[in-house]
mmCIF file of C-alpha atoms and ligand atoms in Angstrom:
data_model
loop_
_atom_site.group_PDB
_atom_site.id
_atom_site.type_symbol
_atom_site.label_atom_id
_atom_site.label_comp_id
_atom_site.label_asym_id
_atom_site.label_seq_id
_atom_site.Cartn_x
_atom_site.Cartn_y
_atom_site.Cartn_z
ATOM 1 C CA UNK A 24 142.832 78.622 103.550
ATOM 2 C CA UNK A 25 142.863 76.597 106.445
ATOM 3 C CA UNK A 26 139.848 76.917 107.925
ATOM 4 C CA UNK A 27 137.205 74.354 108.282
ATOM 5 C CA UNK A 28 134.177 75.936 106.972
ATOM 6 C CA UNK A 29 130.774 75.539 109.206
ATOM 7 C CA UNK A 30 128.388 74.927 107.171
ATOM 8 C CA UNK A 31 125.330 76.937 108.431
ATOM 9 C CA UNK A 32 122.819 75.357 105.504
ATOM 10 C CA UNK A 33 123.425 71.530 106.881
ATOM 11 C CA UNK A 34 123.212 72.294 110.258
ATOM 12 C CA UNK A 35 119.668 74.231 109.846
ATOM 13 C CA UNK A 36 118.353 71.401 107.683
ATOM 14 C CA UNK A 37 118.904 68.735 110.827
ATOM 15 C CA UNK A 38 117.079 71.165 112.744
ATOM 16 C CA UNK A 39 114.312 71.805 110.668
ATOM 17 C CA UNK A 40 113.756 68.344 110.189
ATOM 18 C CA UNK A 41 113.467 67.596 114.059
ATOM 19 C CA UNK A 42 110.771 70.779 114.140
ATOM 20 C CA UNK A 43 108.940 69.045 110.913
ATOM 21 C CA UNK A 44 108.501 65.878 113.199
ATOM 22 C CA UNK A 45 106.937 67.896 116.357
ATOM 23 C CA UNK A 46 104.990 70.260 113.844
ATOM 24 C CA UNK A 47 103.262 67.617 112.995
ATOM 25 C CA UNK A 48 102.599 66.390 116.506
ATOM 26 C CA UNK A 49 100.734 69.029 116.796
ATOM 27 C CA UNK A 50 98.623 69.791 114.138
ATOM 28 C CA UNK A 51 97.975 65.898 114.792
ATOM 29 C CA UNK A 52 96.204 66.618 118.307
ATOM 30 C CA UNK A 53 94.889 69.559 116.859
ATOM 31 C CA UNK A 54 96.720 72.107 118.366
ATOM 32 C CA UNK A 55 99.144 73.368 115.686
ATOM 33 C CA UNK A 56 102.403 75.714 116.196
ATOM 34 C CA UNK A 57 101.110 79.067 114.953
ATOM 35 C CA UNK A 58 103.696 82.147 114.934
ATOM 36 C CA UNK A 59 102.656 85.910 114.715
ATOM 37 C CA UNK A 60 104.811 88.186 113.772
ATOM 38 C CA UNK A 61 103.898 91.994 115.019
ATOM 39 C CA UNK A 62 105.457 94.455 112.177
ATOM 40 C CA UNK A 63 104.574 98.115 113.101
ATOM 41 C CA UNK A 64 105.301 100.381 110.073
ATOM 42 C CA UNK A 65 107.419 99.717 107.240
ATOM 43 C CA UNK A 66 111.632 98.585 108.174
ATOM 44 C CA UNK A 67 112.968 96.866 104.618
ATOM 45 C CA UNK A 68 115.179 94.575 106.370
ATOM 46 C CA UNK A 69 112.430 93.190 108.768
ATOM 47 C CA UNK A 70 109.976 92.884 105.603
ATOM 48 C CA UNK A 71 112.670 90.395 103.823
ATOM 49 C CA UNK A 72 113.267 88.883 107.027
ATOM 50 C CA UNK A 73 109.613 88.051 107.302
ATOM 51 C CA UNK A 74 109.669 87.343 104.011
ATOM 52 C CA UNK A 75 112.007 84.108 105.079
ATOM 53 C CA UNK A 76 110.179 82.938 108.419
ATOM 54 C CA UNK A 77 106.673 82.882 106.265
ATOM 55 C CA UNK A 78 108.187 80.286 103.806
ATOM 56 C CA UNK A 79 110.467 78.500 106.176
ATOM 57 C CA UNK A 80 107.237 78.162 108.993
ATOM 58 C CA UNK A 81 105.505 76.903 105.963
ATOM 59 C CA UNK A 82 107.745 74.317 104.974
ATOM 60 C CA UNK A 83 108.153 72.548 108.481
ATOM 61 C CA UNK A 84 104.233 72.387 108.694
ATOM 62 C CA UNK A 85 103.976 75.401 111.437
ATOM 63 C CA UNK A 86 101.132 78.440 110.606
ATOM 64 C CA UNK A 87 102.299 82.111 110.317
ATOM 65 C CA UNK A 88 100.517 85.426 110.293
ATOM 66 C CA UNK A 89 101.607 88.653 109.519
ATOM 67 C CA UNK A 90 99.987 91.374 111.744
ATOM 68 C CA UNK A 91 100.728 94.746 110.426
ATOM 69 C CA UNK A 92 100.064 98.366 112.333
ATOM 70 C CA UNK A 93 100.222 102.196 110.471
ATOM 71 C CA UNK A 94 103.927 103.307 111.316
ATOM 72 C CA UNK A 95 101.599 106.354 113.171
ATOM 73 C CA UNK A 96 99.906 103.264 115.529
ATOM 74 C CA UNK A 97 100.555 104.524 119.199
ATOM 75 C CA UNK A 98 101.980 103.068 122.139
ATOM 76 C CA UNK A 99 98.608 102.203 123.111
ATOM 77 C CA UNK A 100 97.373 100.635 120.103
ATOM 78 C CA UNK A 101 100.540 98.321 119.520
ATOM 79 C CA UNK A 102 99.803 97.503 123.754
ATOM 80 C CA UNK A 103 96.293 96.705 122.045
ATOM 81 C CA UNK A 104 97.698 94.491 119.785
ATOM 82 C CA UNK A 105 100.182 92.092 121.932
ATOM 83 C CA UNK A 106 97.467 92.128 124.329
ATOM 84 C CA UNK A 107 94.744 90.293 121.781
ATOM 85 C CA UNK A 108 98.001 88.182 120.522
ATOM 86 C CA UNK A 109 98.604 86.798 124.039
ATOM 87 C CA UNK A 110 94.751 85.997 124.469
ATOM 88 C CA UNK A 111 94.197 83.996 121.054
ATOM 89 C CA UNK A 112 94.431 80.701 122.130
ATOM 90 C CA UNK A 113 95.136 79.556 118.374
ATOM 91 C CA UNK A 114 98.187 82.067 118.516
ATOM 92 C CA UNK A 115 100.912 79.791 120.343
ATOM 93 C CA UNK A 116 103.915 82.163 119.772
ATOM 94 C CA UNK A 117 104.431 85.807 119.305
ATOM 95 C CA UNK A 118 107.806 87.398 117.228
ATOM 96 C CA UNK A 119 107.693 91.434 117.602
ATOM 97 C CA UNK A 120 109.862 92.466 114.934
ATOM 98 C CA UNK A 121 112.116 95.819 115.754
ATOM 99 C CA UNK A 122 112.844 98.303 115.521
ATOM 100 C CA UNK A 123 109.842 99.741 116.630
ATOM 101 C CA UNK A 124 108.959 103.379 115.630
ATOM 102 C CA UNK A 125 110.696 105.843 117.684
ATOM 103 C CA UNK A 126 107.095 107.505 120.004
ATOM 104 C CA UNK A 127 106.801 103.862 121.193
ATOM 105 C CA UNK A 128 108.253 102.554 124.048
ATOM 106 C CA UNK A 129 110.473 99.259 122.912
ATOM 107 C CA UNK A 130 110.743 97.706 126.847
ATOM 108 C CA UNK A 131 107.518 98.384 127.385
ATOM 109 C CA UNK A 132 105.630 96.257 124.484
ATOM 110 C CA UNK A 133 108.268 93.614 124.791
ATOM 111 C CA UNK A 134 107.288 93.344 127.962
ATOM 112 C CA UNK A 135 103.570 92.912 127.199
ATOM 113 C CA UNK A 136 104.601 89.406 125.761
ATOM 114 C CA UNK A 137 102.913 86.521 127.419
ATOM 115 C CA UNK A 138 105.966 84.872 128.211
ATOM 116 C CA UNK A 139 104.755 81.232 127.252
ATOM 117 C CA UNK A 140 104.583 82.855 124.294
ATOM 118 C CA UNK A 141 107.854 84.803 123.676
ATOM 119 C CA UNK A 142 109.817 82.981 120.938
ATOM 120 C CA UNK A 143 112.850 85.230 120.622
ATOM 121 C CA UNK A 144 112.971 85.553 124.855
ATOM 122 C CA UNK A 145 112.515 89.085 124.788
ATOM 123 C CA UNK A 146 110.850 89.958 127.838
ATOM 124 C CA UNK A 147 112.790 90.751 130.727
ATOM 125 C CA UNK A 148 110.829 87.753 132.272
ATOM 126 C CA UNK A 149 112.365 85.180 129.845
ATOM 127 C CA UNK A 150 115.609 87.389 129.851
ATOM 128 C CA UNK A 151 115.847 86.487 133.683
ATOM 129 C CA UNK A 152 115.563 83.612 133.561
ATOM 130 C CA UNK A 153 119.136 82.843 130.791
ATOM 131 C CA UNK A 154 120.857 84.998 133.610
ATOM 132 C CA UNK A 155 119.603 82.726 136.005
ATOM 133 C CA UNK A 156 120.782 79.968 133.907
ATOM 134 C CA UNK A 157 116.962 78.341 133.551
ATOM 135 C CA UNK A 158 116.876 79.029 129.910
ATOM 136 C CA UNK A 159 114.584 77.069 127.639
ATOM 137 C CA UNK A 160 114.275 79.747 124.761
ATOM 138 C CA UNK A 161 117.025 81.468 123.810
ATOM 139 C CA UNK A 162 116.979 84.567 121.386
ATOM 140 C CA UNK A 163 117.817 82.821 118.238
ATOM 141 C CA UNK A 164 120.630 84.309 117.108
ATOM 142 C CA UNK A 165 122.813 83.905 119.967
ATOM 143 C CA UNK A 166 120.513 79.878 119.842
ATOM 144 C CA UNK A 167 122.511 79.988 116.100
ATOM 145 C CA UNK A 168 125.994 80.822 117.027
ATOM 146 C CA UNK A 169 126.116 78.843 120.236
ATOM 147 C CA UNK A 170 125.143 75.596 118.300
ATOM 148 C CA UNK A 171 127.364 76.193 115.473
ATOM 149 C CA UNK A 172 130.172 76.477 118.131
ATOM 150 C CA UNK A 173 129.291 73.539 119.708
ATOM 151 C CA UNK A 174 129.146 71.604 116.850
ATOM 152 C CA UNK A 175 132.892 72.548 116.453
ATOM 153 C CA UNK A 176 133.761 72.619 119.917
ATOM 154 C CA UNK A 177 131.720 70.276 121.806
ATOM 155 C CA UNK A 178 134.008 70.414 124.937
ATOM 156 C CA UNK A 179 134.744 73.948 126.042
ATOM 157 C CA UNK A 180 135.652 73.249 129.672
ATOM 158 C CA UNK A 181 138.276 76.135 130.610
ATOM 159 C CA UNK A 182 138.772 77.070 126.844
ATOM 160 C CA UNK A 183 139.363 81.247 126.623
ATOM 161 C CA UNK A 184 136.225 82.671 124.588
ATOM 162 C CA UNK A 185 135.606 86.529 123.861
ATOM 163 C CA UNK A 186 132.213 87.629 122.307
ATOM 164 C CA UNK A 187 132.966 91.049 120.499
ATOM 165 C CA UNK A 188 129.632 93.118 120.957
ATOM 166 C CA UNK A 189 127.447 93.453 123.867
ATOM 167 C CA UNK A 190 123.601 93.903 122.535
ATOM 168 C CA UNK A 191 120.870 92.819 124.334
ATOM 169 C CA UNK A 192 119.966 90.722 121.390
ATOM 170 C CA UNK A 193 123.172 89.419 120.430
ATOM 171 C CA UNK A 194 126.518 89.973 122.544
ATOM 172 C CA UNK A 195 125.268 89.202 125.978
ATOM 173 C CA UNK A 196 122.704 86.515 125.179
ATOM 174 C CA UNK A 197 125.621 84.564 123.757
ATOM 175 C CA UNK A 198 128.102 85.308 126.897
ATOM 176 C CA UNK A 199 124.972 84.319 129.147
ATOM 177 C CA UNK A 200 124.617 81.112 126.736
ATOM 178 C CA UNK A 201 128.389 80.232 127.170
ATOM 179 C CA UNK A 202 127.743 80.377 131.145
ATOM 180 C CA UNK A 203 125.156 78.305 131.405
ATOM 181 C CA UNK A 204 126.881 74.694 132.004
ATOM 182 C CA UNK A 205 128.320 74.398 135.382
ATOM 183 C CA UNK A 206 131.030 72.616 134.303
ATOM 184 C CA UNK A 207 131.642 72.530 129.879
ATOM 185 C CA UNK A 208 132.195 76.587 129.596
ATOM 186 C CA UNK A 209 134.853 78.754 128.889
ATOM 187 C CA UNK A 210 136.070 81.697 130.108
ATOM 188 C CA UNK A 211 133.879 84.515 128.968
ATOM 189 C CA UNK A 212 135.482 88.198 128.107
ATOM 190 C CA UNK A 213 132.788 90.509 126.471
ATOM 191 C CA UNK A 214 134.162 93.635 124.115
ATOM 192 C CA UNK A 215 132.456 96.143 122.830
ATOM 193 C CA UNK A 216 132.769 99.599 121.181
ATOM 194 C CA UNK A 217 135.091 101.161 124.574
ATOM 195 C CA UNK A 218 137.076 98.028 124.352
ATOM 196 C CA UNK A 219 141.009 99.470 124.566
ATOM 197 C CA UNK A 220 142.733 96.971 122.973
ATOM 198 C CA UNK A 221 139.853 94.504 120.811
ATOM 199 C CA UNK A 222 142.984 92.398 119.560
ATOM 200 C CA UNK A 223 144.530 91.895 122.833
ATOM 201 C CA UNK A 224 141.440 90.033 123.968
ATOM 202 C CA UNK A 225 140.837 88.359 120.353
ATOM 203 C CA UNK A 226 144.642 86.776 120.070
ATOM 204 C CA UNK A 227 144.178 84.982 123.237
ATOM 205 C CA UNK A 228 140.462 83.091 122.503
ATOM 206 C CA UNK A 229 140.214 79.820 121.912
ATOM 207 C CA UNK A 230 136.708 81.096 120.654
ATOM 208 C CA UNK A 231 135.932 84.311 118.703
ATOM 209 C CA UNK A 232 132.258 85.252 118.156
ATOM 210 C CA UNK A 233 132.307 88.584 116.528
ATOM 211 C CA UNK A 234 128.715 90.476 116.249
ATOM 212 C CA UNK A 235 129.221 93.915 115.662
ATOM 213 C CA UNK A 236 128.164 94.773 112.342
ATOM 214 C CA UNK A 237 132.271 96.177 111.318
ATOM 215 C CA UNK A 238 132.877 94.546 107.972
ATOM 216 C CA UNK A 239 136.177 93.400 108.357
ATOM 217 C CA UNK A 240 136.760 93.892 112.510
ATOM 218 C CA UNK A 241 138.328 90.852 113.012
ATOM 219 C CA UNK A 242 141.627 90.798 111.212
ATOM 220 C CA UNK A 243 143.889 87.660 110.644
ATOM 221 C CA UNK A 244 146.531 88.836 113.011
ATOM 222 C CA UNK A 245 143.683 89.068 115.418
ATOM 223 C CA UNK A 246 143.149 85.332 115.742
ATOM 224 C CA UNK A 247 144.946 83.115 117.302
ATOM 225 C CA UNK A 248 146.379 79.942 115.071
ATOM 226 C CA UNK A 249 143.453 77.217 115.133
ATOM 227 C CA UNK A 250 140.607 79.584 116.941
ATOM 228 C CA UNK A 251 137.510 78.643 116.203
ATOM 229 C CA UNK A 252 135.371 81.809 114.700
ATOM 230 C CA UNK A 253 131.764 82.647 114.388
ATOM 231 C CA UNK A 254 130.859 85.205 112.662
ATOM 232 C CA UNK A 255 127.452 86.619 113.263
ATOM 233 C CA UNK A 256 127.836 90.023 111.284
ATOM 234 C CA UNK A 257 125.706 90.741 108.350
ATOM 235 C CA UNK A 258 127.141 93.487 106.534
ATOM 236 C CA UNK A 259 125.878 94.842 103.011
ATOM 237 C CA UNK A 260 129.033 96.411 101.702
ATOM 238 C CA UNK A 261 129.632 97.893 97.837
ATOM 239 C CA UNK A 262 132.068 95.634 95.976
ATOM 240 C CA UNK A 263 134.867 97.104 93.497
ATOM 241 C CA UNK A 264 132.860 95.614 90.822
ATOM 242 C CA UNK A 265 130.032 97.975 92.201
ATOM 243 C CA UNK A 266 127.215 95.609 93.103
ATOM 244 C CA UNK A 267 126.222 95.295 97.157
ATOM 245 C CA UNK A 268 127.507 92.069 98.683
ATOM 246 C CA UNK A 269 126.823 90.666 102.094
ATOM 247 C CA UNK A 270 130.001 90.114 104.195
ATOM 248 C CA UNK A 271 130.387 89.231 107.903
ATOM 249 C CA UNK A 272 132.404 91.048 110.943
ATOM 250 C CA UNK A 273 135.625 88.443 109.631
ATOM 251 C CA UNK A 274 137.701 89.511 107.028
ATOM 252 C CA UNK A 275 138.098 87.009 104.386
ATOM 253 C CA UNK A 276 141.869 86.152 105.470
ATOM 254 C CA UNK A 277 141.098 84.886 108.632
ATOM 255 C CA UNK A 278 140.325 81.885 107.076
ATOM 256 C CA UNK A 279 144.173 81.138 106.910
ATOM 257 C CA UNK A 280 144.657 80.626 110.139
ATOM 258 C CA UNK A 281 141.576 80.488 111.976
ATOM 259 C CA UNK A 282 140.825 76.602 112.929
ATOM 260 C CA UNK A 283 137.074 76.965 112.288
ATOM 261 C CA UNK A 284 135.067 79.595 110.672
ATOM 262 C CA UNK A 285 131.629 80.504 109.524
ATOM 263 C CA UNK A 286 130.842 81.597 106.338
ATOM 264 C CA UNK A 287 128.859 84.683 105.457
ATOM 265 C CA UNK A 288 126.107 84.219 103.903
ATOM 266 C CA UNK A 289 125.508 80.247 104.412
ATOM 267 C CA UNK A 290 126.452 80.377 108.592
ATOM 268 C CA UNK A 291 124.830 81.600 111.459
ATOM 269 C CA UNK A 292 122.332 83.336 109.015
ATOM 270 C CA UNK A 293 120.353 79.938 108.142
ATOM 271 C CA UNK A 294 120.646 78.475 111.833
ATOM 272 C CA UNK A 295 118.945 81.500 113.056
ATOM 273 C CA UNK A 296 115.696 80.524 111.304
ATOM 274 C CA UNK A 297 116.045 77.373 112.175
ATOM 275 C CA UNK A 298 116.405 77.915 115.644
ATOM 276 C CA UNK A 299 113.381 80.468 115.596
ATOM 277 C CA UNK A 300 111.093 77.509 114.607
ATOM 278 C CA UNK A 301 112.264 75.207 117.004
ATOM 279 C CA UNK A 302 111.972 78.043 119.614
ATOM 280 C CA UNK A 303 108.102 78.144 118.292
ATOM 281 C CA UNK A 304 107.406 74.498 118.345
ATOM 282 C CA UNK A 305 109.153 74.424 121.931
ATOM 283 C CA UNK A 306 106.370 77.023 122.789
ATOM 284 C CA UNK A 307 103.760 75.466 121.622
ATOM 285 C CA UNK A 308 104.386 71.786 123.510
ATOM 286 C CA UNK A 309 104.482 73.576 126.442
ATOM 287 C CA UNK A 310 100.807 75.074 125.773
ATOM 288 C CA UNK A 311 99.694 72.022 124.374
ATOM 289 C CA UNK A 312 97.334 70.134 126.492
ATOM 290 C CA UNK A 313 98.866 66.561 124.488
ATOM 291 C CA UNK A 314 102.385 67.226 125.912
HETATM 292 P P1 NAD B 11 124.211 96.470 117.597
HETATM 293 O O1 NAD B 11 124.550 97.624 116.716
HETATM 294 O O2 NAD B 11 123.028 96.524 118.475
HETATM 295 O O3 NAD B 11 125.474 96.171 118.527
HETATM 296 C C1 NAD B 11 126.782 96.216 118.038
HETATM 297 C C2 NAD B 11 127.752 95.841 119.142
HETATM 298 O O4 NAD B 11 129.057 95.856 118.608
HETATM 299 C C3 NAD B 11 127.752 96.825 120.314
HETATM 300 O O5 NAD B 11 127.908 96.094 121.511
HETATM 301 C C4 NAD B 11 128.978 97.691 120.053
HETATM 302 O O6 NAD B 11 129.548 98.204 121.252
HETATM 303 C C5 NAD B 11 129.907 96.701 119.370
HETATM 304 N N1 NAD B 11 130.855 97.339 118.452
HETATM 305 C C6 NAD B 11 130.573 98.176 117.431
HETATM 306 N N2 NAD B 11 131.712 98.577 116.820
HETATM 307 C C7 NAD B 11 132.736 97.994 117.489
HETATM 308 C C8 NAD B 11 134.150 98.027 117.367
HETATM 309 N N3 NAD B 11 134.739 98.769 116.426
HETATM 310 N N4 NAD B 11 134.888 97.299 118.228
HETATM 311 C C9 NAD B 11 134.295 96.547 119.184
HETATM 312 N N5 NAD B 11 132.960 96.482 119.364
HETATM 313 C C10 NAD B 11 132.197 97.190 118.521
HETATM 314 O O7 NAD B 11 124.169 95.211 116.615
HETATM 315 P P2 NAD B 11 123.445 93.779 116.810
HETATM 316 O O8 NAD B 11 121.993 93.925 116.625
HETATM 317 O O9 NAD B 11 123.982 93.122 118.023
HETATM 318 O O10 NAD B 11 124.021 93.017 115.522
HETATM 319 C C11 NAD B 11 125.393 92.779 115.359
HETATM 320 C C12 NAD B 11 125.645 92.201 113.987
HETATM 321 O O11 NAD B 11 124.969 90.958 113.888
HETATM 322 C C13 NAD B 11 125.118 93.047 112.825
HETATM 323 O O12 NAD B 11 125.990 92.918 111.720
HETATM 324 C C14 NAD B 11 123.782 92.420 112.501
HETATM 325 O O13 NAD B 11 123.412 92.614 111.156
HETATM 326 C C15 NAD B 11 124.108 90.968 112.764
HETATM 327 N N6 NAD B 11 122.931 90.146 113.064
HETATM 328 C C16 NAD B 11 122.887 88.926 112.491
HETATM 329 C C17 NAD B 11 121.832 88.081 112.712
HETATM 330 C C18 NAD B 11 121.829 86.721 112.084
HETATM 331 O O14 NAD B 11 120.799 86.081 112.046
HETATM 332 N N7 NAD B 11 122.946 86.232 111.604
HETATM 333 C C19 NAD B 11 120.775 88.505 113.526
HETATM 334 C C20 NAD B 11 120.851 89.743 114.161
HETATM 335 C C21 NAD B 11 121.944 90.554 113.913
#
């Protein structure tokens, strides 16, 4: 293995403790960071993902509340509820999780978000504005596996990246993300499900984010000696022992010749979080009137 591991659980903890310190800004002038999360109906993964944001908001000092709706709640109803979320001047950011049920329109309730309030930048408003290259927020994923890259790679001026996987909240934030300095970016190629040849693109990056949720996609002849690789998948796979592990979009030998990788779990996972309560004290500054 030659890889220089990223370690995901460090990098979150330096982050958390900056959002600590402003957390408590807040609640000091009486205006605390509080974060509602909007479940409608019941998705497993989203419930253990909450699960996570309730304990890590409560241990950096920043309020959460779980608002639930009937998997039957109508478009109308969830519209409702974002709309009495915006107006509740104690609520100072909003995180919709997805996806929603199927009769309800996704763009449409995202797009209810007061903006000021949008911690995962998920209204077209917000989205605008990281194409524009004004971002404040971004979607905290692609906020995870941009730091962790930068943290490797602090200068990428003219260095050859490829993000494999173009979703909205994933693939292209990170490709708008890479853009945004004028100067210290690389050169973006984005690949995706029609990409011809994946590995022609991958063996010439500098940079390799791969978010596709493919256990195993990115192969070590793939990678170019030294690349620098983040991994974003998150991939419950049956082991030969027969248990259910979590894997990444990486197979495990890329680690011999990649330069720096991240490890799944313990990498992009953790910084996620972390960057989702920064995003939601960053929110609530801005609406504090002791900013
Ligand atoms: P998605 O299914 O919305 O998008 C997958 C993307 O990968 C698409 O652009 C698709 O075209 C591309 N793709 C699929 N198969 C491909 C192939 N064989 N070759 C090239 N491209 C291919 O998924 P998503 O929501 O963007 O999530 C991607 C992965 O990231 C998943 O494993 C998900 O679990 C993980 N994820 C991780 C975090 C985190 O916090 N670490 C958060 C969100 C998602």
């Amino acid at each position: 293995v030659s890889a220089l591991l990223l370690d995901g659980t460090a990098l979150a903890q330096e982050i958390r403790a900056a959002v600590a310190k402003d957390a408590k800004k807040l609640r000091a002038a009486g205006r605390p960071a509080h974060l509602a999360a909007l479940l409608v109906g019941h998705a497993s993964a989203s419930e253990v993902y909450i699960r996570n944001q309730k304990k890590a908001c409560k241990e950096t000092g920043i309020d959460f509340e779980l608002h639930t709706l009937e998997e039957k709640a109508g478009e109308p109803e969830v519209l409702a509820e974002v709309r009495k979320l915006n107006a509740d001047r104690a609520v100072t950011g909003i995180i919709l999780h997805q996806p929603l049920p199927p009769h309800v329109d996704a763009r449409r309730v995202r797009d209810a978000l007061d903006p000021a309030k949008d911690v995962e930048s998920m209204t077209s408003h917000n989205f605008g504005r990281l194409v524009m290259g004004e971002f404040a927020i971004a979607p905290s994923t692609a906020g995870a596996a941009i730091e962790l890259a930068r943290h490797a790679r602090p200068d990428m001026t003219g260095l050859e990246a490829v993000v494999v996987g173009h979703s909205e909240i994933v693939g292209k934030p990170i490709a708008l993300l890479l853009l945004q300095s004028a100067r210290n970016s690389p050169t973006v190629a984005v690949c995706h499900i029609a990409t011809r040849d994946l590995a022609l693109h991958t063996k010439r990056a500098d940079l390799v984010f791969v978010a596709a949720g493919v256990p195993g996609l990115l192969k070590k002849e793939m990678v170019k000696p030294g690349a620098t690789v983040i991994d974003v998948g998150i991939n419950r796979v049956k082991g030969a022992d027969g248990k259910f592990h979590i894997t990444g979009d990486a197979a495990p030998d890329v680690a011999e010749v990649a330069g720096h990788l991240t490890p799944v779990p313990g990498g992009v996972g953790p910084v996620t979080v972390a960057v989702l309560l920064r995003n939601t004290v960053a929110c609530a500054l801005r609406q504090s009137p002791a900013r």
